[in-house]
mmCIF file of C-alpha atoms and ligand atoms in Angstrom:
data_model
loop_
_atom_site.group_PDB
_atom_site.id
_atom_site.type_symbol
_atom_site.label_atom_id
_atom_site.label_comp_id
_atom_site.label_asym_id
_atom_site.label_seq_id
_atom_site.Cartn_x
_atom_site.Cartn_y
_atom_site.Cartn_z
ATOM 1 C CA UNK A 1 -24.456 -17.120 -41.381
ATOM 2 C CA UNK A 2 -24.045 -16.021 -37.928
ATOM 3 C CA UNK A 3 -26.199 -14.024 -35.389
ATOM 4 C CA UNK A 4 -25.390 -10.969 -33.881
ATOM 5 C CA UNK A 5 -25.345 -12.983 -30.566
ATOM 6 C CA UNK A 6 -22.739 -15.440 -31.692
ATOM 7 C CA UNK A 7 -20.718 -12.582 -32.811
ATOM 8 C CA UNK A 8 -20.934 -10.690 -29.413
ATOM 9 C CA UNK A 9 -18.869 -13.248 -27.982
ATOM 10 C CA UNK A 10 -15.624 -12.856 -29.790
ATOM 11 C CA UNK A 11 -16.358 -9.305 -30.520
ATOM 12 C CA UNK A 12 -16.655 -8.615 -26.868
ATOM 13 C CA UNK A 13 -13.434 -10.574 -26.194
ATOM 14 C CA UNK A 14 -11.173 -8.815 -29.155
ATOM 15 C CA UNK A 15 -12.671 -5.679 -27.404
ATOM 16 C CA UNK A 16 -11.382 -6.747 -23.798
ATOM 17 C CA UNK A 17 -8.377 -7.674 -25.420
ATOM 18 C CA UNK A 18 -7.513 -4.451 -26.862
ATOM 19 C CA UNK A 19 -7.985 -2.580 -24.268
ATOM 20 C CA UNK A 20 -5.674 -4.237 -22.299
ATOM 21 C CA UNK A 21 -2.996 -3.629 -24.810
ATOM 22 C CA UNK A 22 -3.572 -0.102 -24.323
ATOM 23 C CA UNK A 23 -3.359 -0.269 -21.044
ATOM 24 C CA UNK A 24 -0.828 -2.238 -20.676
ATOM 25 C CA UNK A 25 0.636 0.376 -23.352
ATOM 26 C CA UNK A 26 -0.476 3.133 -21.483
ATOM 27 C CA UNK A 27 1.452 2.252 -18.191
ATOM 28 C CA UNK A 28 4.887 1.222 -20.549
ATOM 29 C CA UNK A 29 4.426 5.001 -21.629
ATOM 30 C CA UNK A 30 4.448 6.456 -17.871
ATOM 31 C CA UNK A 31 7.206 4.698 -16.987
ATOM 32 C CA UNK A 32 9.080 5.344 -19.803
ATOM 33 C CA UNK A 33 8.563 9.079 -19.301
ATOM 34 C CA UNK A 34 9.127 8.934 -15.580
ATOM 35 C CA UNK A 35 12.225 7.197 -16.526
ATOM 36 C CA UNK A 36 13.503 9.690 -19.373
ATOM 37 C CA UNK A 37 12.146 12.912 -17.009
ATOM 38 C CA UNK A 38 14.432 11.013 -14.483
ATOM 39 C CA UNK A 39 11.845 11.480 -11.990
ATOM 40 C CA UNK A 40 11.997 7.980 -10.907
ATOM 41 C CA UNK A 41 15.495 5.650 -11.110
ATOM 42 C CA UNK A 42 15.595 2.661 -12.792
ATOM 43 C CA UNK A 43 17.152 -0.126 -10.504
ATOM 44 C CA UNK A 44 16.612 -2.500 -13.587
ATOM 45 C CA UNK A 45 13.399 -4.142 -11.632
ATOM 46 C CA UNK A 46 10.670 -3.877 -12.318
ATOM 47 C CA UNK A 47 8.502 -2.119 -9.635
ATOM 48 C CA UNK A 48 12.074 -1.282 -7.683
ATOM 49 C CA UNK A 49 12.704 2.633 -8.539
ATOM 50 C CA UNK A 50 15.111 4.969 -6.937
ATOM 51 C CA UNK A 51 13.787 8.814 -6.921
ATOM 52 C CA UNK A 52 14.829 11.838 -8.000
ATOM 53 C CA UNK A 53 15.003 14.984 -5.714
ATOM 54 C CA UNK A 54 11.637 16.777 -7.852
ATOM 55 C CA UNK A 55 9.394 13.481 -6.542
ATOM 56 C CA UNK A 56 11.151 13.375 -3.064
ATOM 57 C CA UNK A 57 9.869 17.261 -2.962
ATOM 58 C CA UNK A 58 5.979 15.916 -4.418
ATOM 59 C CA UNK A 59 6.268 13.585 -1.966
ATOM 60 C CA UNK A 60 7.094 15.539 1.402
ATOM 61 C CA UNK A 61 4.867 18.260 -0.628
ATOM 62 C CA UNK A 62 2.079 15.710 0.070
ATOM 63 C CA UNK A 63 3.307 13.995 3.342
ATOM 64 C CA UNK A 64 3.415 17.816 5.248
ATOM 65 C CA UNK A 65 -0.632 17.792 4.039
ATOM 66 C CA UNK A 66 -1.291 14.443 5.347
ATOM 67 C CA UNK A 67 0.502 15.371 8.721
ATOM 68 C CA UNK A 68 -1.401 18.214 8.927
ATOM 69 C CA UNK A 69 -4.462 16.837 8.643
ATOM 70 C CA UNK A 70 -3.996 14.275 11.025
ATOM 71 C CA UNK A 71 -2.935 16.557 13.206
ATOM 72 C CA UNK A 72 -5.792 18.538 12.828
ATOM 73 C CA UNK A 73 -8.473 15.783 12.980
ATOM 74 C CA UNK A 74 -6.780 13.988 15.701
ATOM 75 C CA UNK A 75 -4.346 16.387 17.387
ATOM 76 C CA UNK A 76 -6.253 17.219 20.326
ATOM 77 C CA UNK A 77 -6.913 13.743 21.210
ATOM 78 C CA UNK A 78 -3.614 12.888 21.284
ATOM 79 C CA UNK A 79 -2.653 11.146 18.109
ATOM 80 C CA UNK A 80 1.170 10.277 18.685
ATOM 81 C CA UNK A 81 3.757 9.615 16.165
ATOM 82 C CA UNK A 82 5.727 6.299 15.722
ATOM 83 C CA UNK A 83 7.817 5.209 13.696
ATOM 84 C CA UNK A 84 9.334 1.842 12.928
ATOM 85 C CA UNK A 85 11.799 0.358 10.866
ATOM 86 C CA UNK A 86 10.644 -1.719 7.116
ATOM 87 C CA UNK A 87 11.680 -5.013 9.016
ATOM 88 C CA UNK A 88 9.285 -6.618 11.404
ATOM 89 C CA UNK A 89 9.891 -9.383 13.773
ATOM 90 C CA UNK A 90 8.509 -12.584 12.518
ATOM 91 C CA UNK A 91 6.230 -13.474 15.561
ATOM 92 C CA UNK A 92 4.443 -9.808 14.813
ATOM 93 C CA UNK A 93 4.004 -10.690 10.785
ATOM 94 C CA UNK A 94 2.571 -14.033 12.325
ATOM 95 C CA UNK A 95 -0.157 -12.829 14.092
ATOM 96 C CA UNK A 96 -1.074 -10.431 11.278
ATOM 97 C CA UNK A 97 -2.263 -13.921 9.598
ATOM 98 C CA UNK A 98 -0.479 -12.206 6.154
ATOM 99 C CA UNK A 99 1.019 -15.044 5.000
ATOM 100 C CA UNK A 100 -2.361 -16.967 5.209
ATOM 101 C CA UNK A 101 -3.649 -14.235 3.050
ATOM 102 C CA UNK A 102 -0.794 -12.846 0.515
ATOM 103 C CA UNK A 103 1.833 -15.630 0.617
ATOM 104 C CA UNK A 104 2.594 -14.364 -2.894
ATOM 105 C CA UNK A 105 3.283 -10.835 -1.373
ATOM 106 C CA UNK A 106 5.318 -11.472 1.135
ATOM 107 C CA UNK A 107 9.222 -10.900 2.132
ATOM 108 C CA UNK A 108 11.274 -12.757 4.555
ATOM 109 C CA UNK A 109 14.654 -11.354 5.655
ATOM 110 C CA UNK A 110 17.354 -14.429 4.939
ATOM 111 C CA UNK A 111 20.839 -14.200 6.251
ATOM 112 C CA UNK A 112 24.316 -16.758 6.864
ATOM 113 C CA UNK A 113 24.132 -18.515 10.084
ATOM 114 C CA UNK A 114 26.653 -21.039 8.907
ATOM 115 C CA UNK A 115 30.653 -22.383 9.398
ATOM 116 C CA UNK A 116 33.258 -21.934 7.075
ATOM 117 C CA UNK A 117 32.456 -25.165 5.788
ATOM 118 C CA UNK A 118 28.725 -24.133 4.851
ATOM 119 C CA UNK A 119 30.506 -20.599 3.761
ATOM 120 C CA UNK A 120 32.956 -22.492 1.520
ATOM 121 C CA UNK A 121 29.968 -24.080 -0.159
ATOM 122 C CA UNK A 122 28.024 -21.120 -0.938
ATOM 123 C CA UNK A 123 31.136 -19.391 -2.499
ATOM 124 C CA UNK A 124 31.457 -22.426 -4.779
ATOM 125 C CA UNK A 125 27.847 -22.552 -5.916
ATOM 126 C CA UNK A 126 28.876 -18.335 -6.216
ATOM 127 C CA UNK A 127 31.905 -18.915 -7.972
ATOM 128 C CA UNK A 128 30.634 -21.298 -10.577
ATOM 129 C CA UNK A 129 27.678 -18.557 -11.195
ATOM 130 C CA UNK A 130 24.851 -20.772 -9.383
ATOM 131 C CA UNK A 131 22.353 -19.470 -7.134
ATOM 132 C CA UNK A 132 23.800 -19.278 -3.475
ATOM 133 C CA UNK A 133 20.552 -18.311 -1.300
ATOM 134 C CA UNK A 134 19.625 -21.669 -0.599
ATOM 135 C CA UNK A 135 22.708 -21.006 1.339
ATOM 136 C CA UNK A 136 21.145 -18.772 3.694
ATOM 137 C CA UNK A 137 18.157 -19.174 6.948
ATOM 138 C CA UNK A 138 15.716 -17.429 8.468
ATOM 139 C CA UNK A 139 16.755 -14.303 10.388
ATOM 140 C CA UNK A 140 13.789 -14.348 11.952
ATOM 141 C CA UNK A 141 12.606 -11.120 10.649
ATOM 142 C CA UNK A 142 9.796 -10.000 7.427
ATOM 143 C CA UNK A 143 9.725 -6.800 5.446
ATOM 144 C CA UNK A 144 6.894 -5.039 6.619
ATOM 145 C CA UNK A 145 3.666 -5.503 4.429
ATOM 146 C CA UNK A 146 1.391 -2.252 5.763
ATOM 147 C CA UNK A 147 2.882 0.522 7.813
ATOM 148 C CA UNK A 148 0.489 -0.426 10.395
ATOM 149 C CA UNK A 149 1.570 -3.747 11.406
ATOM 150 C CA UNK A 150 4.763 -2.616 13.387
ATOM 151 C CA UNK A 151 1.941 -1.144 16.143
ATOM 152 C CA UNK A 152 -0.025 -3.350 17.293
ATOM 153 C CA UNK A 153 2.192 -5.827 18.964
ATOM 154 C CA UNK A 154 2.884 -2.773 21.122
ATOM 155 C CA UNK A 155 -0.562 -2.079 22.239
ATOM 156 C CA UNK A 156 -0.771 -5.868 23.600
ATOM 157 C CA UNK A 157 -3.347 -5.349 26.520
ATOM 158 C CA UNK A 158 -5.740 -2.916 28.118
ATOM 159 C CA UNK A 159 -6.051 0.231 26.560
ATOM 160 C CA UNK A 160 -7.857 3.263 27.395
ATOM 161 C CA UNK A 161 -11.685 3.441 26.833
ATOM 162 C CA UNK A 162 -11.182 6.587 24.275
ATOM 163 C CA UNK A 163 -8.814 4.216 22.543
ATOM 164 C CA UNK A 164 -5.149 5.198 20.481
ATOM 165 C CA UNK A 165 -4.721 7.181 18.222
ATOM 166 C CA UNK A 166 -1.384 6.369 16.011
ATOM 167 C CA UNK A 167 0.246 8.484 13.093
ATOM 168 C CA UNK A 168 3.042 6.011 11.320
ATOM 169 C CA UNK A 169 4.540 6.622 8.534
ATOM 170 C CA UNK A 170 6.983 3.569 6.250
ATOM 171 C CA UNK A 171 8.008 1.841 3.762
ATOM 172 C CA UNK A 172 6.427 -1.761 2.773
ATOM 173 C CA UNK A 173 7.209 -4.340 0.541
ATOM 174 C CA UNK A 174 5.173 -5.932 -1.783
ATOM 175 C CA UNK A 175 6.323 -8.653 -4.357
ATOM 176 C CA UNK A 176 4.559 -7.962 -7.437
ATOM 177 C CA UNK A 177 6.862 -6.966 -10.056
ATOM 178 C CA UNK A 178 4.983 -4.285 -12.701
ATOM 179 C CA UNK A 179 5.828 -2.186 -15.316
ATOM 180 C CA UNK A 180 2.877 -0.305 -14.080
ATOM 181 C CA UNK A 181 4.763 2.471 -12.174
ATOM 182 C CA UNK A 182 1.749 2.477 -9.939
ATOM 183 C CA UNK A 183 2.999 -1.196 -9.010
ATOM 184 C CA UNK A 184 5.609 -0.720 -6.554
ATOM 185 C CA UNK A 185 7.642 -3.635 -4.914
ATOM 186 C CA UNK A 186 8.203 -0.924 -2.543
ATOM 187 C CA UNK A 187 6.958 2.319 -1.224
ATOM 188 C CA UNK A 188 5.627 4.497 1.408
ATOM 189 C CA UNK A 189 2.363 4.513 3.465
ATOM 190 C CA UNK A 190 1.096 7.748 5.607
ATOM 191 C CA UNK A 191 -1.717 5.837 8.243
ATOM 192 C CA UNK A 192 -3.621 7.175 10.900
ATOM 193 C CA UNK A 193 -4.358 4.185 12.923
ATOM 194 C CA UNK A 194 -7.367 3.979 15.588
ATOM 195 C CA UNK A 195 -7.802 1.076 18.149
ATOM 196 C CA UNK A 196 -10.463 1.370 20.562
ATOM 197 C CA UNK A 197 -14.573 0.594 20.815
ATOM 198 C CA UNK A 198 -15.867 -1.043 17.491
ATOM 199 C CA UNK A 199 -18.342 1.865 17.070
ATOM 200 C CA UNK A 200 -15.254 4.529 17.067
ATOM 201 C CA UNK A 201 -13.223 2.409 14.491
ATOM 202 C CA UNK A 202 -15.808 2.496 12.258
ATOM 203 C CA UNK A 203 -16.420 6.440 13.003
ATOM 204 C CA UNK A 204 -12.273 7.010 12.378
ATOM 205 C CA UNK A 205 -12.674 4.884 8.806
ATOM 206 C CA UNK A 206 -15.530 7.140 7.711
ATOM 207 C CA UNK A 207 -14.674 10.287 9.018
ATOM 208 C CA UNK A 208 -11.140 9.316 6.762
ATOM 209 C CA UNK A 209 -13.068 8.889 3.448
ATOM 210 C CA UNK A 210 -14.112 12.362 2.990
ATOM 211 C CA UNK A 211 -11.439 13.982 4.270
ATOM 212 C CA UNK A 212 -9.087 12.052 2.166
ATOM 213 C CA UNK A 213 -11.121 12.939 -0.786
ATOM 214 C CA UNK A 214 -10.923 16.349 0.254
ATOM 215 C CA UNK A 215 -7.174 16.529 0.525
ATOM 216 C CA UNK A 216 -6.671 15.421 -2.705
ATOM 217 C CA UNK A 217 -9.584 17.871 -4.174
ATOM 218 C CA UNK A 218 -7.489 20.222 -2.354
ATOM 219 C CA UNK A 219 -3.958 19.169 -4.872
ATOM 220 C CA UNK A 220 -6.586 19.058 -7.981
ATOM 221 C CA UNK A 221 -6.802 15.342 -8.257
ATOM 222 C CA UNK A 222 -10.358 14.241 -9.290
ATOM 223 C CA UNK A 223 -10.842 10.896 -6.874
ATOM 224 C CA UNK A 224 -13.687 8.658 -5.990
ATOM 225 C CA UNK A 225 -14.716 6.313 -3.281
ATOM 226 C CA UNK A 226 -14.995 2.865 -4.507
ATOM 227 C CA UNK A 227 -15.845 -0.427 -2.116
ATOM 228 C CA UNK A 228 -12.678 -2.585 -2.478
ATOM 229 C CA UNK A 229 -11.494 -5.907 -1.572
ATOM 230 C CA UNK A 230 -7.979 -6.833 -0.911
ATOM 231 C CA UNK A 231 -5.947 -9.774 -3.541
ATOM 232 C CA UNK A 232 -6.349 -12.725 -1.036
ATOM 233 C CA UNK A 233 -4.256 -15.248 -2.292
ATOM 234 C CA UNK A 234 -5.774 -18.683 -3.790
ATOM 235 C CA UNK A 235 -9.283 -20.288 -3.450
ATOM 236 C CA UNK A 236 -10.048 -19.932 0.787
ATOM 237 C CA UNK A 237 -9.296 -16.076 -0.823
ATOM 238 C CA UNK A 238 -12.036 -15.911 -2.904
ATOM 239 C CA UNK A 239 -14.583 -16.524 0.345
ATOM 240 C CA UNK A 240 -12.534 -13.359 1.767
ATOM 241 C CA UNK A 241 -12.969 -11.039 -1.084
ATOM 242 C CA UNK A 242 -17.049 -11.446 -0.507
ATOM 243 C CA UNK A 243 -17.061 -11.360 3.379
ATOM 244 C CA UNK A 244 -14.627 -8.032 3.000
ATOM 245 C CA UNK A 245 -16.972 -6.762 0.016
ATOM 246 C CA UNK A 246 -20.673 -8.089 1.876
ATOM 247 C CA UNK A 247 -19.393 -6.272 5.263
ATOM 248 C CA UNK A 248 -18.068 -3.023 3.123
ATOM 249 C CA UNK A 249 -14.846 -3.224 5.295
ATOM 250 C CA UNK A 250 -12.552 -1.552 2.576
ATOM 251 C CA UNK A 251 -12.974 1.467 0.311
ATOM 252 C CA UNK A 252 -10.300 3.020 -1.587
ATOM 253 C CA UNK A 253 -10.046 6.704 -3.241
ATOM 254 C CA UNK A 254 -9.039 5.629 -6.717
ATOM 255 C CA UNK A 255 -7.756 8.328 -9.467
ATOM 256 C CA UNK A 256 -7.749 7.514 -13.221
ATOM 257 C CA UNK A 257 -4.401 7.409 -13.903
ATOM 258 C CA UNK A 258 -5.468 5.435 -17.042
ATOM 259 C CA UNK A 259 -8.124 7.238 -18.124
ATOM 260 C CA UNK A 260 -11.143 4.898 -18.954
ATOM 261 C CA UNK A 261 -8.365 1.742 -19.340
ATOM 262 C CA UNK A 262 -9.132 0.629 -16.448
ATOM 263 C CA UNK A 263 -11.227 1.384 -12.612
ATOM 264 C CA UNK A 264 -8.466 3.781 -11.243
ATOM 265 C CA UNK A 265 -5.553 3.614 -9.363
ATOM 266 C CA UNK A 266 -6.385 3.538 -5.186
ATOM 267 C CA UNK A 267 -3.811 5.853 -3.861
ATOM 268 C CA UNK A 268 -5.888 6.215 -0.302
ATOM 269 C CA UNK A 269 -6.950 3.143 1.407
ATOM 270 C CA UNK A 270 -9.594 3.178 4.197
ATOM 271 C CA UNK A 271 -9.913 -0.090 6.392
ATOM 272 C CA UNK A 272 -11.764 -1.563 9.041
ATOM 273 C CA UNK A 273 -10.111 -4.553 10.118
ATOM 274 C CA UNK A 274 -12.998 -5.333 12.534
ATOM 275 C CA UNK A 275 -11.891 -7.296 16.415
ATOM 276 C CA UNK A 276 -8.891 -8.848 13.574
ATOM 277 C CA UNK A 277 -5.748 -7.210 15.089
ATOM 278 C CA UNK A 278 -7.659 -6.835 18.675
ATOM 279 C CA UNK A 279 -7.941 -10.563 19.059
ATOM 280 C CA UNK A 280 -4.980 -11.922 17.437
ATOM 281 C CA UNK A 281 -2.295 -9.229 19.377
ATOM 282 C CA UNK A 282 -4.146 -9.316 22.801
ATOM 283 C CA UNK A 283 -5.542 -6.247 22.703
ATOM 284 C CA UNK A 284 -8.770 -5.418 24.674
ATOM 285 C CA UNK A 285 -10.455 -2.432 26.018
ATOM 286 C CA UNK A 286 -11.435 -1.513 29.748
ATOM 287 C CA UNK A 287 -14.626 -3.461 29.556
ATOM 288 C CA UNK A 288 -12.605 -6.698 28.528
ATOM 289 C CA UNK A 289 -13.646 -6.730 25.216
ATOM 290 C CA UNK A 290 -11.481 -7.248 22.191
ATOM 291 C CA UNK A 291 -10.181 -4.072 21.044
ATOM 292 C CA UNK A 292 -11.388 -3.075 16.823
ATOM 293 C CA UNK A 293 -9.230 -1.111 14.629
ATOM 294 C CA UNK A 294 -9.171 0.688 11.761
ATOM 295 C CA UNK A 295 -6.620 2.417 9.428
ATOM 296 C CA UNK A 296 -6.254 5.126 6.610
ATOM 297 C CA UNK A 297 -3.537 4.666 4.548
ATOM 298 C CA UNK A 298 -2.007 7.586 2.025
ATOM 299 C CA UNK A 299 -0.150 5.677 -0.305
ATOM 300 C CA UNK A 300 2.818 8.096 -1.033
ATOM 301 C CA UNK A 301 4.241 7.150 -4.133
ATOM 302 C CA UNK A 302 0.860 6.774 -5.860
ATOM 303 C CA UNK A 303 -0.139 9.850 -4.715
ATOM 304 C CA UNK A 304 2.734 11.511 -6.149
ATOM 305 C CA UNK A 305 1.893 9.920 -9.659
ATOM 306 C CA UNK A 306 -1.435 10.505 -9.592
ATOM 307 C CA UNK A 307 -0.397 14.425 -9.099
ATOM 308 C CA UNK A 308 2.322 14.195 -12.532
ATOM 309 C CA UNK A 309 -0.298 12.753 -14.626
ATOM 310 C CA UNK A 310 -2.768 14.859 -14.203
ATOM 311 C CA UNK A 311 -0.695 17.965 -13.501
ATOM 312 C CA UNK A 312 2.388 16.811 -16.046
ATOM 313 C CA UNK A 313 5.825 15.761 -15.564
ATOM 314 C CA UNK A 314 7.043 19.580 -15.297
ATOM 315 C CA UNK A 315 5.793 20.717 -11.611
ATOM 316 C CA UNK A 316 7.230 24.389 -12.547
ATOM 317 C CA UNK A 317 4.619 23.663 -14.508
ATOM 318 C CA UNK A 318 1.526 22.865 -12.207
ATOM 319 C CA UNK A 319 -1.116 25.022 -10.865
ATOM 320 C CA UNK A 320 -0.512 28.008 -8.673
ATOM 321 C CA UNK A 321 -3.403 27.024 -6.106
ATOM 322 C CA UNK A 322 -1.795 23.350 -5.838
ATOM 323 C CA UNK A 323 1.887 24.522 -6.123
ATOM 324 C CA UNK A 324 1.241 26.161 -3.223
ATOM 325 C CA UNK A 325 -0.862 23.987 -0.794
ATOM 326 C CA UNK A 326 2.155 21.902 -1.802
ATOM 327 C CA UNK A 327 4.938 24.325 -0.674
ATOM 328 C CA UNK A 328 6.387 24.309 -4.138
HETATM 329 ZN ZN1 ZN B 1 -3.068 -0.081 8.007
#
């Protein structure tokens, strides 16, 4: 006969268990009515979608609030707009210190730098239906990771004591193939982006987490602010996920996409990356210390989902009050 604390054990386990199969079921069942609404493309990927002309229209719907309230927050102190291409020189993703962190995540641009001879070889490997990119070098270039990193290589230096203010706006890759649609390869990211005094970045990351939570209040999606840690890759990770969680450096608006499956879905991401970018890119302030920055980041896509399953797949559909904030 066994006790009701042997039995926990298993119980507990078949429990976790199950409710991973639903979840796992539950995020089959978005896609697959994404998919059949056509609102997202499949490219036969997973986590690699094209989009249909209803969720480019969420989408700007979303991106003209973000833009607005950057522009209202930050507007008067001069927050500029920049925007860069989803390939990054090499030397930039470098001092990022990415690949340290999310080798797994990562995208390198390869390309031919060959003769005829080495062409002739790939096309045989090609020909008899064998992989040919071991054919190919680096072209010295990434896919961009977070629509921040493009900037900061071109604040290298002294900047102003009142620091910059950036809006940017792209798309990054990620490799981690999903059938979560939430789990894009690749997608967009809205930032505001503040470099300056330490006491300031920390001020911009704040002042971000409740008006982030407003703006999506304001489209009738129910978020919350959650402490968050990044997926550092590997064991030295693990030591990052507590120093990121111990100094509170990351907290994410997550919506229940899921329901109670699982913690929510972040679709806002609010970071302090400390003296991180400052010191690695060269850039200080007028009193010759190391510059601190700190980011918001509106994660476009996941926004957009977040709004169809709580609002349904038919935006005719939606509520009047967020139909029109959104400029439906
Ligand atoms: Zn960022």
């Amino acid at each position: 006969m066994s006790t009701p604390a042997t039995e926990q054990g298993p119980a507990a386990d078949r429990e976790a268990n199950d409710s991973l199969t639903q979840l796992d079921q539950a995020r089959a069942d978005f896609q697959g009515r994404l998919l059949s609404a056509g609102l997202l493309v499949s490219t036969g990927i997973d986590g690699l979608y094209g989009r249909s002309g209803t969720f480019e229209d969420i989408v700007d719907g979303v991106d003209r609030l973000v833009h607005d309230a950057g522009q209202a927050a930050h507007g008067a102190k001069g927050l500029r707009r920049l925007r860069f291409s989803p390939v990054l020189p090499r030397g930039s993703f470098e001092k990022t210190d990415y690949i340290a962190s999310f080798p797994n995540l990562t995208g390198s641009i390869s390309t031919f730098t060959g003769g005829n001879r080495e062409h002739r070889a790939l096309l045989a490997d090609r020909d008899a239906g064998r992989p040919w990119d071991g054919h190919l070098s680096s072209a010295g270039t990434m896919l961009v990771s977070a629509a921040c990193h493009p900037l900061y290589s071109t604040l290298a230096g002294e900047i102003p004591a009142t620091g910059v203010l950036t809006d940017v706006y792209g798309y990054c890759f990620r490799h981690e193939p999903a059938i979560d649609p939430a789990r894009m390869q690749a997608f967009r990211q809205h930032e505001f982006v503040f470099v300056g005094a330490p006491g300031d970045a920390e001020a911009h990351r704040d002042f971000w987490i409740g008006r982030g939570l407003q703006l999506l209040e304001d489209i009738g999606l129910e978020a919350q602010a959650v402490p968050a840690n990044d997926p550092f890759f590997g064991r030295a990770g693990r030591m990052l996920v507590t120093n990121q969680l111990d100094e509170n450096l990351k907290t994410e608006l997550v919506v229940r996409i899921y329901g109670d499956l699982d913690d929510g879905t972040a679709i806002v991401s609010c970071n302090c990356h400390r003296e991180h970018f400052g010191e690695n890119f060269g850039i200080t302030t007028p009193d010759g210390e190391r510059a601190h920055s700190a980011c918001v980041g509106f994660g476009m896509e996941r926004i957009a989902l977040a709004l169809l399953s709580t609002h349904g797949l038919d935006i005719a559909s939606w509520p009047g009050p967020v139909r029109n904030r959104l400029g439906f």
